mmCIF file of C-alpha atoms in Angstrom:
data_model
loop_
_atom_site.group_PDB
_atom_site.id
_atom_site.type_symbol
_atom_site.label_atom_id
_atom_site.label_comp_id
_atom_site.label_asym_id
_atom_site.label_seq_id
_atom_site.Cartn_x
_atom_site.Cartn_y
_atom_site.Cartn_z
ATOM 1 C CA UNK A 364 101.858 127.419 98.368
ATOM 2 C CA UNK A 365 99.824 126.133 95.419
ATOM 3 C CA UNK A 366 96.991 128.427 96.462
ATOM 4 C CA UNK A 367 99.596 131.141 97.002
ATOM 5 C CA UNK A 368 100.281 131.092 93.255
ATOM 6 C CA UNK A 369 96.697 132.302 92.777
ATOM 7 C CA UNK A 370 96.658 134.932 95.486
ATOM 8 C CA UNK A 371 100.178 136.321 94.908
ATOM 9 C CA UNK A 372 100.756 135.886 91.184
ATOM 10 C CA UNK A 373 97.226 135.765 89.729
ATOM 11 C CA UNK A 374 97.914 132.289 88.346
ATOM 12 C CA UNK A 375 94.838 130.017 88.419
ATOM 13 C CA UNK A 376 95.164 126.852 90.472
ATOM 14 C CA UNK A 377 93.016 123.737 90.179
ATOM 15 C CA UNK A 378 90.927 122.707 93.173
ATOM 16 C CA UNK A 379 91.366 118.988 92.671
ATOM 17 C CA UNK A 380 93.745 116.136 91.837
ATOM 18 C CA UNK A 381 93.760 112.782 90.064
ATOM 19 C CA UNK A 382 93.626 110.506 93.126
ATOM 20 C CA UNK A 383 91.136 111.887 95.623
ATOM 21 C CA UNK A 384 93.036 110.133 98.406
ATOM 22 C CA UNK A 385 96.605 108.969 98.931
ATOM 23 C CA UNK A 386 97.565 105.842 97.000
ATOM 24 C CA UNK A 387 101.008 104.195 96.987
ATOM 25 C CA UNK A 388 101.781 104.191 93.246
ATOM 26 C CA UNK A 389 101.879 107.093 90.800
ATOM 27 C CA UNK A 390 99.875 105.289 88.113
ATOM 28 C CA UNK A 391 96.848 104.848 90.412
ATOM 29 C CA UNK A 392 95.108 107.924 89.007
ATOM 30 C CA UNK A 393 91.870 108.711 87.177
ATOM 31 C CA UNK A 394 93.465 109.465 83.757
ATOM 32 C CA UNK A 395 94.844 105.893 83.751
ATOM 33 C CA UNK A 396 91.419 104.537 84.762
ATOM 34 C CA UNK A 397 89.727 106.259 81.815
ATOM 35 C CA UNK A 398 92.612 105.857 79.341
ATOM 36 C CA UNK A 399 94.539 102.766 80.473
ATOM 37 C CA UNK A 400 96.572 102.305 77.285
ATOM 38 C CA UNK A 401 99.961 103.957 76.804
ATOM 39 C CA UNK A 402 101.916 106.594 78.684
ATOM 40 C CA UNK A 403 100.152 109.883 79.434
ATOM 41 C CA UNK A 404 102.484 112.497 80.927
ATOM 42 C CA UNK A 405 105.517 112.510 78.642
ATOM 43 C CA UNK A 406 108.323 113.374 78.849
ATOM 44 C CA UNK A 407 108.974 112.637 82.521
ATOM 45 C CA UNK A 408 112.116 113.662 84.387
ATOM 46 C CA UNK A 409 113.538 112.665 87.753
ATOM 47 C CA UNK A 410 116.512 114.175 89.624
ATOM 48 C CA UNK A 411 118.145 113.536 92.969
ATOM 49 C CA UNK A 412 119.606 117.031 93.448
ATOM 50 C CA UNK A 413 123.119 115.591 93.568
ATOM 51 C CA UNK A 414 123.877 115.843 89.876
ATOM 52 C CA UNK A 415 121.895 112.860 88.615
ATOM 53 C CA UNK A 416 118.972 113.590 86.268
ATOM 54 C CA UNK A 417 117.139 111.066 84.109
ATOM 55 C CA UNK A 418 114.536 111.626 81.391
ATOM 56 C CA UNK A 419 111.837 109.204 80.260
ATOM 57 C CA UNK A 420 110.911 109.929 76.629
ATOM 58 C CA UNK A 421 108.805 106.916 75.635
ATOM 59 C CA UNK A 422 107.004 104.210 77.598
ATOM 60 C CA UNK A 423 104.358 101.558 77.077
ATOM 61 C CA UNK A 424 102.233 102.498 80.101
ATOM 62 C CA UNK A 425 102.050 104.671 83.219
ATOM 63 C CA UNK A 426 102.518 101.508 85.284
ATOM 64 C CA UNK A 427 105.812 100.797 83.505
ATOM 65 C CA UNK A 428 106.963 104.369 84.246
ATOM 66 C CA UNK A 429 106.103 103.850 87.916
ATOM 67 C CA UNK A 430 108.027 100.559 88.068
ATOM 68 C CA UNK A 431 111.133 101.915 86.335
ATOM 69 C CA UNK A 432 111.263 105.192 88.269
ATOM 70 C CA UNK A 433 110.578 103.431 91.584
ATOM 71 C CA UNK A 434 113.556 101.131 90.978
ATOM 72 C CA UNK A 435 115.745 104.101 90.022
ATOM 73 C CA UNK A 436 114.749 106.199 93.044
ATOM 74 C CA UNK A 437 115.747 103.343 95.349
ATOM 75 C CA UNK A 438 119.252 103.644 93.870
ATOM 76 C CA UNK A 439 119.175 107.450 94.139
ATOM 77 C CA UNK A 440 118.668 107.524 97.904
ATOM 78 C CA UNK A 441 114.832 107.241 97.993
ATOM 79 C CA UNK A 442 114.515 111.027 97.805
ATOM 80 C CA UNK A 443 114.052 112.550 94.361
ATOM 81 C CA UNK A 444 112.191 115.273 92.515
ATOM 82 C CA UNK A 445 109.796 114.193 89.774
ATOM 83 C CA UNK A 446 108.311 116.315 86.995
ATOM 84 C CA UNK A 447 105.659 114.991 84.617
ATOM 85 C CA UNK A 448 104.890 116.254 81.139
ATOM 86 C CA UNK A 449 101.988 118.609 80.357
ATOM 87 C CA UNK A 450 98.327 117.530 80.321
ATOM 88 C CA UNK A 451 95.421 119.235 78.585
ATOM 89 C CA UNK A 452 92.894 121.381 80.431
ATOM 90 C CA UNK A 453 90.062 119.550 78.673
ATOM 91 C CA UNK A 454 91.120 116.161 80.018
ATOM 92 C CA UNK A 455 91.897 117.624 83.419
ATOM 93 C CA UNK A 456 88.305 118.902 83.640
ATOM 94 C CA UNK A 457 87.029 115.472 82.573
ATOM 95 C CA UNK A 458 89.052 113.349 84.999
ATOM 96 C CA UNK A 459 89.796 115.556 88.035
ATOM 97 C CA UNK A 460 88.577 114.598 91.521
ATOM 98 C CA UNK A 461 87.111 117.958 92.479
ATOM 99 C CA UNK A 462 87.495 120.058 95.636
ATOM 100 C CA UNK A 463 90.342 118.100 97.245
ATOM 101 C CA UNK A 464 92.613 121.138 97.731
ATOM 102 C CA UNK A 465 89.890 123.186 99.428
ATOM 103 C CA UNK A 466 88.904 120.144 101.511
ATOM 104 C CA UNK A 467 92.520 119.750 102.685
ATOM 105 C CA UNK A 468 92.548 123.470 103.516
ATOM 106 C CA UNK A 469 89.324 123.150 105.563
ATOM 107 C CA UNK A 470 90.703 120.146 107.487
ATOM 108 C CA UNK A 471 93.941 122.062 108.189
ATOM 109 C CA UNK A 472 91.986 125.075 109.392
ATOM 110 C CA UNK A 473 89.861 122.878 111.696
ATOM 111 C CA UNK A 474 92.954 121.256 113.227
ATOM 112 C CA UNK A 475 94.635 124.651 113.686
ATOM 113 C CA UNK A 476 91.527 126.020 115.413
ATOM 114 C CA UNK A 477 91.438 122.976 117.739
ATOM 115 C CA UNK A 478 95.066 123.622 118.690
ATOM 116 C CA UNK A 479 94.448 127.313 119.325
ATOM 117 C CA UNK A 480 91.437 126.620 121.513
ATOM 118 C CA UNK A 481 92.969 123.598 123.309
ATOM 119 C CA UNK A 482 90.306 121.244 121.953
ATOM 120 C CA UNK A 483 92.608 118.518 120.637
ATOM 121 C CA UNK A 484 90.558 115.835 122.435
ATOM 122 C CA UNK A 485 87.793 116.469 119.910
ATOM 123 C CA UNK A 486 89.928 116.978 116.812
ATOM 124 C CA UNK A 487 88.682 113.730 115.222
ATOM 125 C CA UNK A 488 85.021 114.774 115.561
ATOM 126 C CA UNK A 489 85.836 118.263 114.244
ATOM 127 C CA UNK A 490 87.474 116.738 111.145
ATOM 128 C CA UNK A 491 84.399 114.539 110.597
ATOM 129 C CA UNK A 492 82.211 117.664 110.740
ATOM 130 C CA UNK A 493 84.433 119.388 108.152
ATOM 131 C CA UNK A 494 84.114 116.346 105.877
ATOM 132 C CA UNK A 495 80.322 116.594 105.906
ATOM 133 C CA UNK A 496 79.283 114.804 109.095
ATOM 134 C CA UNK A 497 78.436 111.163 109.761
ATOM 135 C CA UNK A 498 77.207 110.589 106.206
ATOM 136 C CA UNK A 499 80.743 111.173 104.904
ATOM 137 C CA UNK A 500 83.133 110.023 107.637
ATOM 138 C CA UNK A 501 83.347 108.587 111.115
ATOM 139 C CA UNK A 502 85.824 108.137 113.952
ATOM 140 C CA UNK A 503 87.246 104.589 113.741
ATOM 141 C CA UNK A 504 89.293 104.497 116.915
ATOM 142 C CA UNK A 505 90.972 106.535 119.620
ATOM 143 C CA UNK A 506 94.065 105.457 121.491
ATOM 144 C CA UNK A 507 97.804 105.637 121.901
ATOM 145 C CA UNK A 508 100.377 104.581 119.288
ATOM 146 C CA UNK A 509 102.239 101.658 120.847
ATOM 147 C CA UNK A 510 104.150 100.225 117.887
ATOM 148 C CA UNK A 511 105.393 101.312 114.460
ATOM 149 C CA UNK A 512 107.243 98.884 112.190
ATOM 150 C CA UNK A 513 108.783 100.020 108.887
ATOM 151 C CA UNK A 514 110.729 98.339 106.116
ATOM 152 C CA UNK A 515 111.939 99.943 102.885
ATOM 153 C CA UNK A 516 111.594 97.544 99.927
ATOM 154 C CA UNK A 517 112.280 98.634 96.332
ATOM 155 C CA UNK A 518 111.387 102.262 96.993
ATOM 156 C CA UNK A 519 108.193 101.556 98.917
ATOM 157 C CA UNK A 520 107.871 101.858 102.679
ATOM 158 C CA UNK A 521 105.978 98.859 104.061
ATOM 159 C CA UNK A 522 104.953 98.549 107.669
ATOM 160 C CA UNK A 523 102.248 98.621 110.307
ATOM 161 C CA UNK A 524 101.199 100.997 113.059
ATOM 162 C CA UNK A 525 99.416 99.703 116.162
ATOM 163 C CA UNK A 526 97.163 101.901 118.314
ATOM 164 C CA UNK A 527 95.922 100.699 121.685
ATOM 165 C CA UNK A 528 92.588 101.875 123.055
ATOM 166 C CA UNK A 529 93.070 104.217 125.976
ATOM 167 C CA UNK A 530 91.435 107.030 127.915
ATOM 168 C CA UNK A 531 92.183 109.971 125.627
ATOM 169 C CA UNK A 532 90.163 112.598 127.462
ATOM 170 C CA UNK A 533 91.483 111.720 130.927
ATOM 171 C CA UNK A 534 87.916 111.385 132.219
ATOM 172 C CA UNK A 535 88.235 107.710 133.071
ATOM 173 C CA UNK A 536 86.360 106.596 129.945
ATOM 174 C CA UNK A 537 87.788 104.376 127.183
ATOM 175 C CA UNK A 538 85.578 104.826 124.111
ATOM 176 C CA UNK A 539 86.987 101.912 122.078
ATOM 177 C CA UNK A 540 88.147 98.361 122.724
ATOM 178 C CA UNK A 541 91.307 96.483 121.731
ATOM 179 C CA UNK A 542 94.109 97.428 119.384
ATOM 180 C CA UNK A 543 93.797 99.039 115.957
ATOM 181 C CA UNK A 544 96.328 97.863 113.358
ATOM 182 C CA UNK A 545 96.968 99.816 110.141
ATOM 183 C CA UNK A 546 99.256 98.129 107.611
ATOM 184 C CA UNK A 547 100.665 100.549 105.032
ATOM 185 C CA UNK A 548 102.470 100.586 101.723
ATOM 186 C CA UNK A 549 103.564 104.229 101.764
ATOM 187 C CA UNK A 550 99.869 105.011 102.401
ATOM 188 C CA UNK A 551 97.379 103.344 104.732
ATOM 189 C CA UNK A 552 95.960 100.170 103.168
ATOM 190 C CA UNK A 553 93.414 98.913 105.714
ATOM 191 C CA UNK A 554 92.462 99.023 109.386
ATOM 192 C CA UNK A 555 91.713 96.029 111.581
ATOM 193 C CA UNK A 556 90.847 95.855 115.263
ATOM 194 C CA UNK A 557 92.139 93.076 117.512
ATOM 195 C CA UNK A 558 89.559 92.824 120.274
ATOM 196 C CA UNK A 559 90.322 91.880 123.868
ATOM 197 C CA UNK A 560 88.964 88.324 123.297
ATOM 198 C CA UNK A 561 91.527 87.792 120.515
ATOM 199 C CA UNK A 562 89.152 88.094 117.557
ATOM 200 C CA UNK A 563 89.990 90.450 114.708
ATOM 201 C CA UNK A 564 87.617 92.672 112.728
ATOM 202 C CA UNK A 565 88.257 94.545 109.505
ATOM 203 C CA UNK A 566 87.103 98.144 109.917
ATOM 204 C CA UNK A 567 88.357 99.706 106.655
ATOM 205 C CA UNK A 568 89.633 98.076 103.468
ATOM 206 C CA UNK A 569 91.107 99.876 100.477
ATOM 207 C CA UNK A 570 90.320 97.576 97.558
ATOM 208 C CA UNK A 571 92.346 97.228 94.380
ATOM 209 C CA UNK A 572 89.582 99.088 92.551
ATOM 210 C CA UNK A 573 89.548 102.089 94.868
ATOM 211 C CA UNK B 393 114.196 119.373 94.186
ATOM 212 C CA UNK B 394 113.319 121.609 91.253
ATOM 213 C CA UNK B 395 116.053 120.188 89.008
ATOM 214 C CA UNK B 396 113.645 117.697 87.471
ATOM 215 C CA UNK B 397 111.286 120.536 86.502
ATOM 216 C CA UNK B 398 114.132 122.570 85.022
ATOM 217 C CA UNK B 399 115.192 119.580 82.907
ATOM 218 C CA UNK B 400 111.613 118.975 81.747
ATOM 219 C CA UNK B 401 110.911 122.595 80.788
ATOM 220 C CA UNK B 402 114.263 122.883 78.996
ATOM 221 C CA UNK B 403 113.454 119.758 76.988
ATOM 222 C CA UNK B 404 110.009 120.956 75.845
ATOM 223 C CA UNK B 405 111.340 124.513 75.402
ATOM 224 C CA UNK B 406 108.917 126.285 77.742
ATOM 225 C CA UNK B 407 109.894 129.038 80.169
ATOM 226 C CA UNK B 408 107.361 129.148 83.031
ATOM 227 C CA UNK B 409 106.979 132.223 85.243
ATOM 228 C CA UNK B 410 107.153 130.166 88.406
ATOM 229 C CA UNK B 411 107.737 126.570 89.408
ATOM 230 C CA UNK B 412 106.264 124.996 92.498
ATOM 231 C CA UNK B 413 107.059 121.685 94.128
ATOM 232 C CA UNK B 414 105.660 119.832 97.110
ATOM 233 C CA UNK B 415 107.423 117.047 98.950
ATOM 234 C CA UNK B 416 105.385 113.935 99.624
ATOM 235 C CA UNK B 417 106.318 110.434 100.644
ATOM 236 C CA UNK B 418 105.972 107.782 103.257
ATOM 237 C CA UNK B 419 107.667 108.177 106.566
ATOM 238 C CA UNK B 420 110.768 110.122 105.566
ATOM 239 C CA UNK B 421 109.919 113.051 107.805
ATOM 240 C CA UNK B 422 110.086 115.521 104.950
ATOM 241 C CA UNK B 423 106.395 115.771 104.101
ATOM 242 C CA UNK B 424 104.940 119.236 103.797
ATOM 243 C CA UNK B 425 108.046 120.994 102.550
ATOM 244 C CA UNK B 426 107.403 123.278 99.602
ATOM 245 C CA UNK B 427 109.811 124.865 97.139
ATOM 246 C CA UNK B 428 109.343 127.702 94.692
ATOM 247 C CA UNK B 429 111.601 129.117 92.035
ATOM 248 C CA UNK B 430 110.750 132.326 90.237
ATOM 249 C CA UNK B 431 112.207 131.892 86.786
ATOM 250 C CA UNK B 432 113.909 134.960 85.339
ATOM 251 C CA UNK B 433 115.173 136.199 88.671
ATOM 252 C CA UNK B 434 117.756 134.984 91.116
ATOM 253 C CA UNK B 435 115.267 134.508 93.916
ATOM 254 C CA UNK B 436 114.824 131.054 95.290
ATOM 255 C CA UNK B 437 112.565 130.612 98.282
ATOM 256 C CA UNK B 438 111.817 127.717 100.510
ATOM 257 C CA UNK B 439 109.226 127.383 103.201
ATOM 258 C CA UNK B 440 108.180 124.569 105.451
ATOM 259 C CA UNK B 441 104.652 124.079 106.652
ATOM 260 C CA UNK B 442 103.997 122.658 110.075
#
């Protein structure tokens, strides 16, 4: 629908965002990295759609806004609308992570084509190709989701998903070994594999500086 | 969902032609829903992506 604003209403849209990947907190963005002092997008409003609207006029930092709004949204049913204040085009050009909207569109198109042509067994490899091949991405694991644990704490959803290696293609071949575990705080944080001999290996780690 | 945007634009005294919103969030089953409100008309449309 964002792209639809361009095609239907001749309103330019920006092919990018300030994260580049999903992160669990709203202040984990490039403008805060380059300008860490003070609040950036003011005023900020939040509403629950049930008659409760709050407005943030001044703040000491984007992290403080995140903490206060996160606490409030937990009281408002963990489902709210958030609108941030305006930001200049000059700074957007300076700090934007480019091409993320078009990349998401290409991944969506690849998945849709796999569904249409009944090639879902290879959807992971097709996504890797769309991302630029083995230099940019790789398939970590294939298997069946056997466990999902979730717990809502102060507006964040914490939990872990476990995926057990299995024969995905039905050709009697299991490509991977063990069980992949992905702990998450709203978004995926890391991926570890518990091998059949009981040892555990870290496959992906999202560091604090990511 | 667009109430927060209405409150913001009223406060800074700007009347946009259109407002767009996307729902995101962890595990609430609502991801991918989009909302649009065309300001100046009565039309309010919602669509849900797969």
